[in-house]
Short mmCIF file of C-alpha atoms and ligand atoms in Angstrom, two decimals:
data_model
loop_
_atom_site.label_atom_id
_atom_site.label_comp_id
_atom_site.label_asym_id
_atom_site.label_seq_id
_atom_site.Cartn_x
_atom_site.Cartn_y
_atom_site.Cartn_z
CA MET A 1 -66.00 121.21 -5.80
CA THR A 2 -66.54 118.01 -7.80
CA GLN A 3 -70.27 118.61 -7.66
CA LEU A 4 -69.85 122.17 -8.93
CA LEU A 5 -67.51 121.03 -11.69
CA GLU A 6 -70.03 118.48 -12.92
CA ARG A 7 -72.81 121.08 -12.88
CA LEU A 8 -70.68 123.59 -14.80
CA LYS A 9 -69.80 121.00 -17.44
CA GLU A 10 -73.45 120.16 -17.84
CA ILE A 11 -74.44 123.81 -18.27
CA ALA A 12 -71.67 124.46 -20.82
CA GLY A 13 -72.57 121.28 -22.72
CA PRO A 14 -70.44 119.11 -25.01
CA GLY A 15 -67.55 121.10 -26.50
CA GLY A 16 -68.27 123.92 -24.07
CA TRP A 17 -65.69 123.10 -21.42
CA SER A 18 -62.15 121.82 -21.09
CA THR A 19 -59.65 120.68 -18.49
CA ASP A 20 -57.14 119.54 -21.11
CA PRO A 21 -53.79 121.22 -20.32
CA ILE A 22 -53.00 121.79 -24.01
CA GLU A 23 -56.32 123.48 -24.70
CA LEU A 24 -56.10 125.44 -21.45
CA GLU A 25 -52.59 126.77 -22.00
CA PRO A 26 -53.38 129.86 -24.17
CA HIS A 27 -56.16 130.80 -21.74
CA LEU A 28 -53.89 130.74 -18.70
CA THR A 29 -51.04 132.93 -19.84
CA GLU A 30 -51.21 136.61 -20.60
CA TRP A 31 -50.30 137.83 -24.10
CA ARG A 32 -46.92 139.13 -22.92
CA GLY A 33 -46.22 136.07 -20.78
CA VAL A 34 -45.80 138.19 -17.65
CA TYR A 35 -48.83 136.77 -15.81
CA SER A 36 -50.09 133.21 -15.77
CA GLY A 37 -52.28 131.05 -13.55
CA ARG A 38 -54.26 127.81 -13.22
CA THR A 39 -57.94 127.06 -13.46
CA LEU A 40 -60.59 124.65 -12.24
CA VAL A 41 -62.11 124.51 -15.71
CA LEU A 42 -62.33 126.52 -18.91
CA LEU A 43 -65.95 127.20 -19.82
CA LYS A 44 -67.13 128.32 -23.26
CA PRO A 45 -70.90 128.83 -23.04
CA ARG A 46 -72.96 129.49 -26.14
CA SER A 47 -75.73 131.66 -24.71
CA THR A 48 -76.52 134.40 -22.21
CA ALA A 49 -78.74 131.94 -20.33
CA ALA A 50 -75.78 129.56 -19.95
CA VAL A 51 -73.55 132.41 -18.70
CA ALA A 52 -76.23 133.30 -16.15
CA ALA A 53 -76.52 129.65 -15.00
CA ILE A 54 -72.71 129.41 -14.66
CA VAL A 55 -72.58 132.58 -12.58
CA ARG A 56 -75.42 131.34 -10.36
CA ALA A 57 -73.65 128.03 -9.76
CA CYS A 58 -70.32 129.71 -9.01
CA ALA A 59 -72.03 132.22 -6.71
CA GLU A 60 -73.56 129.38 -4.68
CA HIS A 61 -70.08 127.92 -4.13
CA GLY A 62 -68.25 131.25 -3.80
CA VAL A 63 -66.02 130.38 -6.75
CA GLY A 64 -64.28 133.18 -8.67
CA ILE A 65 -64.96 133.69 -12.38
CA VAL A 66 -62.45 135.25 -14.78
CA PRO A 67 -64.25 136.51 -17.90
CA GLN A 68 -62.02 136.20 -20.92
CA GLY A 69 -62.28 137.65 -24.42
CA GLY A 70 -59.32 137.48 -26.82
CA ASN A 71 -56.86 137.45 -23.89
CA THR A 72 -54.93 140.40 -25.32
CA SER A 73 -54.97 142.34 -22.05
CA MET A 74 -51.78 144.27 -21.38
CA CYS A 75 -52.11 144.14 -17.59
CA GLY A 76 -52.87 140.54 -16.63
CA GLY A 77 -56.61 141.24 -16.49
CA ALA A 78 -57.91 138.13 -18.23
CA VAL A 79 -55.94 135.29 -16.63
CA PRO A 80 -56.77 133.48 -13.37
CA ASP A 81 -54.61 133.42 -10.24
CA ASP A 82 -52.52 130.35 -9.47
CA SER A 83 -54.90 128.81 -6.91
CA GLY A 84 -56.44 126.57 -9.57
CA GLN A 85 -59.84 127.33 -7.99
CA GLN A 86 -61.05 130.05 -10.36
CA VAL A 87 -63.14 129.37 -13.44
CA VAL A 88 -62.13 130.91 -16.79
CA LEU A 89 -65.25 131.93 -18.71
CA SER A 90 -64.39 132.44 -22.36
CA LEU A 91 -66.94 134.29 -24.49
CA SER A 92 -65.39 132.93 -27.69
CA ARG A 93 -68.38 130.81 -28.73
CA MET A 94 -70.81 133.70 -28.31
CA ASN A 95 -69.59 135.38 -31.48
CA ARG A 96 -72.62 136.24 -33.59
CA VAL A 97 -73.40 139.57 -35.15
CA ARG A 98 -77.02 139.72 -34.03
CA LYS A 99 -78.09 142.49 -36.41
CA VAL A 100 -76.89 145.60 -38.21
CA ASP A 101 -79.44 148.41 -38.29
CA ALA A 102 -78.02 150.58 -41.06
CA ARG A 103 -80.81 153.14 -40.81
CA ASN A 104 -80.20 153.58 -37.07
CA PHE A 105 -76.41 153.52 -37.55
CA SER A 106 -76.08 150.76 -34.98
CA MET A 107 -75.30 147.07 -34.65
CA GLU A 108 -75.97 144.43 -32.01
CA VAL A 109 -73.28 141.82 -31.43
CA ASP A 110 -72.52 139.02 -29.00
CA ALA A 111 -69.70 139.93 -26.61
CA GLY A 112 -67.43 137.23 -28.04
CA CYS A 113 -67.54 138.64 -31.58
CA VAL A 114 -63.97 139.40 -32.69
CA LEU A 115 -63.63 143.14 -33.24
CA ALA A 116 -62.44 142.75 -36.85
CA HIS A 117 -65.52 140.64 -37.65
CA ALA A 118 -67.79 143.31 -36.24
CA GLN A 119 -65.96 145.92 -38.36
CA ASP A 120 -66.46 143.72 -41.47
CA ALA A 121 -70.17 143.26 -40.78
CA ALA A 122 -70.63 147.03 -40.44
CA ARG A 123 -68.68 147.62 -43.68
CA GLN A 124 -70.84 145.11 -45.55
CA ALA A 125 -73.88 147.13 -44.51
CA GLY A 126 -72.25 150.35 -45.78
CA ARG A 127 -71.47 151.56 -42.28
CA TYR A 128 -68.29 152.15 -40.30
CA LEU A 129 -67.33 150.85 -36.86
CA PRO A 130 -64.39 153.12 -36.06
CA LEU A 131 -62.83 151.31 -33.10
CA SER A 132 -59.47 150.06 -34.36
CA LEU A 133 -56.42 148.62 -32.61
CA GLY A 134 -53.47 146.36 -33.32
CA ALA A 135 -55.19 143.43 -31.59
CA GLU A 136 -58.44 143.79 -33.58
CA GLY A 137 -58.03 140.39 -35.27
CA THR A 138 -58.06 138.70 -31.84
CA CYS A 139 -59.68 140.94 -29.24
CA GLN A 140 -63.42 140.69 -28.76
CA VAL A 141 -66.10 143.34 -28.54
CA GLY A 142 -66.87 142.39 -24.91
CA GLY A 143 -63.23 142.51 -23.79
CA THR A 144 -62.70 145.76 -25.65
CA ILE A 145 -65.68 147.34 -23.89
CA ALA A 146 -64.66 145.82 -20.54
CA THR A 147 -61.30 147.62 -20.83
CA ASN A 148 -62.74 150.74 -22.48
CA ALA A 149 -60.00 150.34 -25.08
CA GLY A 150 -58.87 153.28 -27.17
CA GLY A 151 -56.75 152.62 -30.22
CA MET A 152 -56.05 154.55 -33.39
CA ASN A 153 -58.94 156.93 -33.89
CA VAL A 154 -60.10 158.10 -30.48
CA GLY A 155 -59.56 161.76 -31.36
CA ARG A 156 -62.40 161.68 -33.85
CA TYR A 157 -64.70 158.97 -32.48
CA GLY A 158 -63.84 158.51 -28.80
CA THR A 159 -62.88 155.36 -26.88
CA ALA A 160 -64.97 152.18 -26.74
CA ARG A 161 -67.24 153.93 -24.24
CA ALA A 162 -68.36 156.49 -26.82
CA LEU A 163 -69.41 153.71 -29.18
CA VAL A 164 -71.58 151.75 -26.75
CA LEU A 165 -75.31 152.43 -27.06
CA GLY A 166 -76.48 149.52 -24.95
CA LEU A 167 -75.31 146.43 -23.09
CA GLU A 168 -76.59 143.07 -21.93
CA VAL A 169 -74.78 142.07 -18.74
CA VAL A 170 -74.91 139.10 -16.38
CA LEU A 171 -74.63 140.30 -12.78
CA ALA A 172 -72.84 138.55 -9.92
CA ASP A 173 -76.02 136.73 -8.78
CA GLY A 174 -76.82 135.51 -12.29
CA THR A 175 -79.45 138.17 -13.05
CA VAL A 176 -79.46 139.25 -16.70
CA LEU A 177 -79.47 143.05 -16.94
CA ASP A 178 -81.01 143.90 -20.30
CA SER A 179 -79.92 147.41 -21.26
CA LEU A 180 -79.44 146.44 -24.87
CA ARG A 181 -81.12 149.50 -26.30
CA SER A 182 -79.90 151.28 -29.43
CA LEU A 183 -80.81 154.83 -28.48
CA ARG A 184 -78.81 158.01 -28.74
CA LYS A 185 -81.00 159.67 -26.16
CA ASP A 186 -82.25 158.02 -22.98
CA THR A 187 -82.52 159.89 -19.70
CA ALA A 188 -84.63 157.31 -17.88
CA GLY A 189 -82.72 157.16 -14.62
CA TYR A 190 -79.06 156.29 -14.14
CA ASP A 191 -77.15 155.19 -17.21
CA LEU A 192 -76.26 151.78 -15.78
CA LYS A 193 -74.34 150.47 -18.76
CA GLN A 194 -71.57 152.98 -18.03
CA LEU A 195 -70.71 151.07 -14.85
CA PHE A 196 -69.61 148.03 -16.80
CA ILE A 197 -67.60 149.82 -19.48
CA GLY A 198 -63.98 149.77 -18.33
CA SER A 199 -64.78 147.67 -15.24
CA GLU A 200 -62.58 144.80 -16.50
CA GLY A 201 -65.02 142.05 -15.65
CA THR A 202 -65.16 142.96 -11.95
CA LEU A 203 -68.77 144.23 -11.88
CA GLY A 204 -70.56 142.07 -14.44
CA ILE A 205 -70.09 139.87 -17.49
CA ILE A 206 -70.95 141.58 -20.75
CA THR A 207 -72.78 139.16 -23.04
CA ALA A 208 -73.89 141.50 -25.84
CA ALA A 209 -73.52 145.10 -26.96
CA SER A 210 -75.23 147.60 -29.19
CA LEU A 211 -72.60 149.71 -30.94
CA ARG A 212 -72.81 153.11 -32.56
CA LEU A 213 -71.91 153.14 -36.26
CA TYR A 214 -70.82 155.97 -38.52
CA PRO A 215 -71.11 156.70 -42.22
CA ASP A 216 -68.22 155.41 -44.28
CA PRO A 217 -65.56 158.15 -43.94
CA GLY A 218 -64.73 157.81 -47.65
CA GLU A 219 -61.24 157.78 -49.07
CA LEU A 220 -58.51 158.30 -46.48
CA SER A 221 -55.08 159.84 -46.97
CA THR A 222 -52.31 158.28 -44.91
CA ALA A 223 -48.91 159.87 -44.33
CA LEU A 224 -45.72 158.99 -42.49
CA ILE A 225 -43.76 162.03 -41.40
CA GLY A 226 -40.24 162.35 -40.00
CA ILE A 227 -39.80 165.00 -37.28
CA GLU A 228 -36.93 166.26 -35.13
CA ASN A 229 -38.54 166.57 -31.70
CA ALA A 230 -41.44 164.68 -30.19
CA GLY A 231 -42.83 167.99 -28.93
CA ASP A 232 -43.19 169.23 -32.54
CA ALA A 233 -45.87 166.58 -33.00
CA VAL A 234 -48.24 168.59 -30.82
CA GLU A 235 -47.66 171.73 -32.92
CA LEU A 236 -48.13 169.70 -36.07
CA LEU A 237 -51.43 168.35 -34.79
CA GLY A 238 -52.57 171.93 -34.15
CA VAL A 239 -51.78 172.90 -37.77
CA LEU A 240 -53.50 169.80 -39.08
CA LYS A 241 -56.63 170.33 -37.01
CA ALA A 242 -56.85 173.99 -37.98
CA ALA A 243 -56.89 172.94 -41.64
CA LEU A 244 -58.80 169.66 -41.59
CA ASP A 245 -60.74 169.90 -38.36
CA ASP A 246 -62.45 166.63 -37.44
CA ARG A 247 -61.34 164.93 -40.63
CA VAL A 248 -58.17 163.89 -38.77
CA GLU A 249 -58.80 160.19 -38.10
CA SER A 250 -55.49 159.19 -36.49
CA PHE A 251 -52.37 160.87 -35.22
CA GLU A 252 -49.71 158.50 -33.86
CA LEU A 253 -46.22 159.28 -32.62
CA VAL A 254 -43.39 156.72 -32.85
CA SER A 255 -39.72 157.07 -31.95
CA GLN A 256 -36.89 155.86 -34.18
CA ARG A 257 -35.91 153.32 -31.53
CA VAL A 258 -39.42 151.84 -31.68
CA PHE A 259 -39.49 151.53 -35.47
CA GLY A 260 -35.97 150.07 -35.15
CA LEU A 261 -37.52 147.22 -33.14
CA VAL A 262 -40.24 146.75 -35.75
CA THR A 263 -37.80 146.50 -38.66
CA ARG A 264 -35.58 144.17 -36.62
CA TYR A 265 -38.24 141.74 -35.46
CA ILE A 266 -41.10 141.86 -37.96
CA PRO A 267 -40.36 140.04 -41.23
CA GLY A 268 -40.62 142.30 -44.29
CA ALA A 269 -41.17 145.51 -42.30
CA ARG A 270 -39.31 148.52 -43.68
CA LEU A 271 -39.73 152.28 -43.54
CA PRO A 272 -40.29 154.18 -46.78
CA PHE A 273 -37.28 156.48 -46.18
CA ASP A 274 -33.56 156.14 -46.98
CA ASP A 275 -32.59 158.09 -43.86
CA GLU A 276 -33.59 157.76 -40.23
CA TYR A 277 -35.41 160.48 -38.28
CA PRO A 278 -35.58 160.85 -34.49
CA TRP A 279 -39.37 160.66 -34.39
CA TYR A 280 -42.21 159.83 -36.75
CA VAL A 281 -45.87 160.75 -36.98
CA LEU A 282 -48.29 158.41 -38.73
CA LEU A 283 -51.45 160.25 -39.56
CA GLU A 284 -54.63 159.59 -41.45
CA ALA A 285 -57.25 162.05 -42.62
CA ALA A 286 -60.61 161.64 -44.34
CA THR A 287 -59.83 163.70 -47.43
CA GLY A 288 -62.40 162.04 -49.70
CA GLY A 289 -59.74 161.37 -52.33
CA ARG A 290 -58.46 164.97 -52.33
CA ARG A 291 -54.88 164.16 -51.39
CA GLU A 292 -53.90 167.76 -52.09
CA LEU A 293 -55.72 168.80 -48.90
CA LEU A 294 -53.13 166.87 -46.90
CA GLU A 295 -50.25 167.88 -49.18
CA ASN A 296 -51.06 171.55 -48.58
CA VAL A 297 -51.12 171.18 -44.79
CA LEU A 298 -47.85 169.29 -44.79
CA ALA A 299 -46.23 171.92 -47.03
CA ASP A 300 -47.42 174.57 -44.56
CA ALA A 301 -46.00 172.57 -41.63
CA ALA A 302 -42.67 172.16 -43.44
CA GLU A 303 -42.46 175.93 -43.89
CA ARG A 304 -42.92 176.28 -40.13
CA ASP A 305 -40.06 173.79 -39.60
CA LEU A 306 -42.40 171.29 -38.00
CA LEU A 307 -41.34 168.37 -40.14
CA LEU A 308 -38.23 166.99 -41.87
CA THR A 309 -39.79 164.70 -44.43
CA ALA A 310 -43.11 163.15 -45.37
CA VAL A 311 -44.50 160.43 -47.57
CA ILE A 312 -48.17 160.10 -48.46
CA ALA A 313 -49.38 156.61 -49.37
CA LYS A 314 -50.33 156.45 -53.06
CA ASN A 315 -52.88 153.69 -52.65
CA GLU A 316 -54.55 151.43 -50.10
CA LYS A 317 -51.72 148.90 -50.27
CA GLU A 318 -49.13 151.50 -49.34
CA ALA A 319 -51.38 152.80 -46.56
CA ALA A 320 -51.79 149.26 -45.22
CA GLU A 321 -47.99 148.86 -45.21
CA LEU A 322 -47.61 152.02 -43.12
CA TRP A 323 -50.27 150.80 -40.70
CA ARG A 324 -48.59 147.39 -40.49
CA LEU A 325 -45.51 149.16 -39.12
CA ARG A 326 -47.62 150.78 -36.42
CA HIS A 327 -49.71 147.74 -35.58
CA SER A 328 -46.59 145.58 -35.20
CA ILE A 329 -45.04 147.63 -32.41
CA ALA A 330 -46.43 145.68 -29.45
CA GLU A 331 -45.38 142.40 -31.10
CA ALA A 332 -41.87 143.73 -31.85
CA GLU A 333 -41.51 145.01 -28.31
CA ARG A 334 -42.55 141.62 -26.98
CA HIS A 335 -39.78 139.95 -29.03
CA ASP A 336 -37.30 142.42 -27.60
CA GLY A 337 -37.95 141.27 -24.04
CA ARG A 338 -39.26 142.75 -20.86
CA SER A 339 -40.11 146.45 -20.58
CA LEU A 340 -41.81 148.64 -18.01
CA LYS A 341 -45.11 149.58 -19.61
CA HIS A 342 -46.40 153.05 -18.83
CA ASP A 343 -49.71 153.63 -20.58
CA ILE A 344 -50.08 157.24 -19.54
CA SER A 345 -52.19 160.21 -20.56
CA VAL A 346 -51.88 163.93 -19.94
CA PRO A 347 -53.85 166.88 -21.27
CA LEU A 348 -52.57 167.68 -24.76
CA SER A 349 -51.49 171.07 -23.46
CA ALA A 350 -49.11 169.33 -21.03
CA MET A 351 -47.70 166.81 -23.51
CA GLN A 352 -44.62 168.84 -24.43
CA ALA A 353 -43.81 169.43 -20.76
CA PHE A 354 -44.25 165.73 -20.09
CA LEU A 355 -41.90 164.75 -22.91
CA ALA A 356 -39.21 167.23 -21.87
CA ARG A 357 -39.43 166.47 -18.16
CA GLY A 358 -39.69 162.74 -18.83
CA ASP A 359 -36.34 162.86 -20.67
CA GLU A 360 -34.72 164.68 -17.74
CA LEU A 361 -36.28 162.32 -15.25
CA LEU A 362 -35.00 159.20 -17.01
CA ALA A 363 -31.52 160.68 -17.42
CA SER A 364 -31.30 161.51 -13.72
CA CYS A 365 -33.05 158.42 -12.41
CA HIS A 366 -31.50 155.75 -14.62
CA PRO A 367 -29.10 157.04 -17.29
CA GLU A 368 -28.78 153.61 -18.91
CA ALA A 369 -32.52 153.09 -19.27
CA LYS A 370 -33.84 153.07 -22.84
CA LEU A 371 -37.04 154.86 -23.69
CA VAL A 372 -39.46 153.00 -25.98
CA ALA A 373 -42.05 155.69 -26.58
CA PHE A 374 -44.95 155.67 -29.00
CA GLY A 375 -48.66 156.05 -28.99
CA HIS A 376 -51.78 158.00 -29.56
CA VAL A 377 -50.31 161.42 -29.04
CA GLY A 378 -53.35 163.06 -30.61
CA ASP A 379 -55.33 161.81 -27.59
CA GLY A 380 -52.67 162.83 -25.07
CA ASN A 381 -51.91 159.12 -24.60
CA LEU A 382 -48.36 157.79 -24.80
CA HIS A 383 -46.93 154.33 -24.26
CA TYR A 384 -43.93 155.62 -22.37
CA ASN A 385 -42.25 152.25 -21.99
CA VAL A 386 -38.81 151.90 -20.46
CA VAL A 387 -36.22 149.15 -20.78
CA LEU A 388 -33.81 148.89 -17.89
CA PRO A 389 -30.33 147.42 -18.46
CA ARG A 390 -30.70 143.72 -19.30
CA ASP A 391 -27.92 142.71 -16.91
CA LEU A 392 -29.83 143.86 -13.80
CA GLY A 393 -30.86 140.84 -11.73
CA ALA A 394 -34.57 140.00 -11.46
CA GLU A 395 -34.90 141.51 -7.99
CA ALA A 396 -33.10 144.72 -8.92
CA TRP A 397 -35.31 144.95 -12.04
CA VAL A 398 -38.41 145.00 -9.88
CA GLU A 399 -36.96 147.44 -7.37
CA GLU A 400 -35.51 149.80 -9.98
CA GLY A 401 -38.61 149.37 -12.09
CA ASP A 402 -40.89 150.49 -9.26
CA ARG A 403 -38.64 153.47 -8.59
CA VAL A 404 -38.65 154.61 -12.24
CA THR A 405 -42.38 153.94 -12.61
CA ARG A 406 -43.19 155.92 -9.48
CA ARG A 407 -41.20 158.91 -10.73
CA ILE A 408 -43.01 158.79 -14.08
CA TYR A 409 -46.44 158.43 -12.47
CA ASP A 410 -45.69 161.29 -10.07
CA LEU A 411 -44.88 163.49 -13.05
CA VAL A 412 -48.06 162.36 -14.79
CA ARG A 413 -50.10 163.21 -11.69
CA GLU A 414 -48.45 166.60 -11.35
CA LEU A 415 -49.45 167.36 -14.94
CA GLY A 416 -53.06 166.33 -14.35
CA GLY A 417 -52.78 163.00 -16.16
CA SER A 418 -53.60 159.33 -15.59
CA PHE A 419 -51.30 156.34 -15.03
CA SER A 420 -53.69 154.16 -17.03
CA ALA A 421 -55.01 155.66 -20.23
CA GLU A 422 -56.39 152.75 -22.23
CA HIS A 423 -55.12 149.34 -21.06
CA GLY A 424 -56.87 149.27 -17.70
CA VAL A 425 -55.59 148.18 -14.30
CA GLY A 426 -55.87 144.38 -14.21
CA GLN A 427 -53.40 142.89 -11.75
CA ALA A 428 -50.41 144.89 -12.97
CA LYS A 429 -51.58 148.29 -11.73
CA ARG A 430 -53.75 147.43 -8.74
CA ALA A 431 -51.30 148.85 -6.22
CA TRP A 432 -50.88 151.98 -8.32
CA LEU A 433 -54.65 152.47 -8.42
CA ALA A 434 -54.82 152.15 -4.65
CA GLU A 435 -52.15 154.83 -4.37
CA TYR A 436 -52.95 157.28 -7.14
CA ARG A 437 -56.76 157.23 -6.80
CA ALA A 438 -56.82 156.97 -2.98
CA GLY A 439 -59.59 158.99 -1.33
CA PRO A 440 -63.24 159.42 -2.24
CA GLU A 441 -62.79 158.10 -5.78
CA LEU A 442 -61.31 154.79 -4.65
CA ASP A 443 -63.78 154.57 -1.76
CA LEU A 444 -66.69 154.89 -4.17
CA MET A 445 -65.15 152.29 -6.50
CA ARG A 446 -64.92 149.89 -3.53
CA GLN A 447 -68.53 150.59 -2.53
CA LEU A 448 -69.69 149.91 -6.07
CA LYS A 449 -67.78 146.64 -6.11
CA LYS A 450 -69.31 145.63 -2.77
CA THR A 451 -72.81 146.49 -3.94
CA LEU A 452 -72.60 144.72 -7.28
CA ASP A 453 -70.41 141.79 -6.26
CA PRO A 454 -70.62 141.37 -2.47
CA ALA A 455 -69.03 137.90 -2.49
CA ASN A 456 -66.18 139.07 -4.78
CA ILE A 457 -66.61 136.32 -7.35
CA LEU A 458 -66.20 138.47 -10.48
CA ASN A 459 -62.58 138.60 -11.59
CA PRO A 460 -61.23 138.58 -8.03
CA GLY A 461 -57.78 140.09 -7.59
CA LYS A 462 -58.17 142.55 -10.46
CA VAL A 463 -58.55 146.34 -10.36
CA ILE A 464 -59.44 146.79 -6.66
P1 FAD B 1 -59.26 140.26 -22.66
O1 FAD B 1 -57.81 140.52 -22.72
O2 FAD B 1 -59.70 138.86 -22.81
O3 FAD B 1 -59.86 140.87 -21.32
C1 FAD B 1 -59.59 142.16 -20.91
C2 FAD B 1 -60.32 142.44 -19.59
O4 FAD B 1 -61.72 142.45 -19.81
C3 FAD B 1 -60.09 141.39 -18.52
O5 FAD B 1 -60.15 142.00 -17.28
C4 FAD B 1 -61.27 140.43 -18.68
O6 FAD B 1 -61.58 139.74 -17.49
C5 FAD B 1 -62.35 141.39 -19.07
N1 FAD B 1 -63.35 140.83 -20.00
C6 FAD B 1 -63.14 140.20 -21.19
N2 FAD B 1 -64.31 139.91 -21.77
C7 FAD B 1 -65.28 140.34 -20.94
C8 FAD B 1 -66.69 140.33 -20.98
N3 FAD B 1 -67.37 139.82 -22.00
N4 FAD B 1 -67.37 140.87 -19.93
C9 FAD B 1 -66.71 141.41 -18.86
N5 FAD B 1 -65.38 141.44 -18.78
C10 FAD B 1 -64.67 140.93 -19.80
N6 FAD B 1 -55.64 148.51 -26.12
C11 FAD B 1 -56.00 149.77 -26.44
O7 FAD B 1 -56.77 150.38 -25.71
N7 FAD B 1 -55.50 150.39 -27.55
C12 FAD B 1 -54.64 149.79 -28.40
O8 FAD B 1 -54.19 150.38 -29.37
C13 FAD B 1 -54.28 148.45 -28.11
N8 FAD B 1 -53.47 147.77 -28.94
C14 FAD B 1 -53.12 146.50 -28.64
C15 FAD B 1 -52.28 145.82 -29.53
C16 FAD B 1 -51.90 144.51 -29.26
C17 FAD B 1 -51.01 143.78 -30.22
C18 FAD B 1 -52.36 143.88 -28.06
C19 FAD B 1 -51.95 142.47 -27.74
C20 FAD B 1 -53.18 144.55 -27.18
C21 FAD B 1 -53.57 145.87 -27.46
N9 FAD B 1 -54.41 146.57 -26.60
C22 FAD B 1 -54.79 147.84 -26.92
C23 FAD B 1 -54.88 145.98 -25.35
C24 FAD B 1 -56.10 145.04 -25.55
O9 FAD B 1 -56.12 144.52 -26.80
C25 FAD B 1 -57.42 145.70 -25.48
O10 FAD B 1 -57.63 146.15 -24.21
C26 FAD B 1 -58.53 144.71 -25.94
O11 FAD B 1 -59.54 145.43 -26.44
C27 FAD B 1 -58.95 143.68 -24.93
O12 FAD B 1 -59.89 142.79 -25.51
P2 FAD B 1 -59.87 141.22 -25.28
O13 FAD B 1 -61.11 140.66 -25.90
O14 FAD B 1 -58.59 140.61 -25.70
O15 FAD B 1 -60.01 141.18 -23.72
C1 2HG B 2 -50.60 150.16 -28.93
O1 2HG B 2 -50.92 151.34 -28.93
C2 2HG B 2 -51.06 149.30 -27.78
O2 2HG B 2 -49.97 149.62 -29.85
C3 2HG B 2 -49.93 148.56 -27.10
O3 2HG B 2 -51.83 150.01 -26.88
C4 2HG B 2 -49.03 149.44 -26.28
O4 2HG B 2 -47.47 147.67 -26.14
C5 2HG B 2 -47.84 148.74 -25.68
O5 2HG B 2 -47.24 149.30 -24.74
ZN1 ZN B 3 -52.18 152.02 -27.42
#
């Protein structure tokens, strides 16, 4: 092991590795603090060649590698186990925007480029990188692709997968797979890059990506709406889409309890209403400065009793304040303490049934449980988080938690949904994957893993 360690340090070069406990600490604990581990060494290579050399060295010694981006994973995907034998490979020093091709509506970036920096670079070239999430100031392009993250505007632009035109990936034997093409059409054989999108570092290490860009959507109108029932949000979305079609950029649902956490824990956060409403929708539409387009739809929705109140941001500052409320939810929930995270999706047509039956289920299964529900309802994706009574002991929390989670996931399955919509599986949902995807799907996933990583050195202990 000492020999390997010395070789890894040499490959990473001065400033490219650390065993200092203080420097290691943020790399060893998950964002929520639920999962943590130890490591042999933290490596921060600067080039694809160095990543390949590291993988080759680790492969020779059968040592596990945990690729790490911004470490914002919600399911313990980016931290090592507690053996102290795995290597953490941070992409943070591979953070260049390689080029923006405005004419081709594409950009090439290193995997370690922070998502917000990639967005800025696209904007400076007069283009738009639509992928947007609360963690965008920290998460990296590589990590975001590796989880196939979703975020705030999937309805119009798709998840990370839809924005990937090409990838450069280091395979488990150190081979560099160069699929870094920027084409919208390419039917030359299997589309290999798809294998690595959403594979959470278990099939290869993404070192660079070519991303699809869009024209600037122009002026956006942003509104916060108070509604009576969560189910009305689905009707409201229908009205909005009928009027504005694909100009709807975002459509987020948030419960009063959730915004209550935000105003309690996030300094300066306040809602623009004097009264409270049971549920809220935060929506954004590309109206090109014609606010009246949105005003008319909302007036129509009010006539149909689909909303109780609405405020449209008058300028970018007000819009940013509304988005700050939304983007602060995960942080506020973290301050509030432990919750059972259920990142679920169902077909939009089943969303109302899910919400109604979910309420019944929680009432019957654990009447004292508190629902912390919010999310990307326009995509059929809800964060249906549940807080069990705080006075339950740790063991009972786990037992009760599993029971509640199982009931929720069973309902999701019955409605044709998924127990993991956008956060991935990591370590948190491995057992659920084994159960809810058992059969040919899981078998094929295992075969793929065996083929691409026969010695199981890429993010061992995650996903499958
Ligand atoms: P990490 O957390 O570092 O890693 C995630 C996974 O990818 C791990 O399995 C890791 O091993 C692997 N990985 C990392 N880099 C690479 C690489 N280069 N090659 C191969 N594998 C790699 N997610 C959403 O989908 N939508 C949201 O709206 C959303 N909002 C969030 C808000 C907050 C405040 C936070 C903390 C998280 C949020 N997330 C959201 C979850 C998370 O941010 C995303 O999944 C994010 O894109 C992960 O990127 P990262 O760089 O932090 O990856
Ligand atoms: C969001 O939509 C993230 O804000 C985080 O996906 C969800 O904290 C969560 O449960
Ligand atoms: Zn989300």
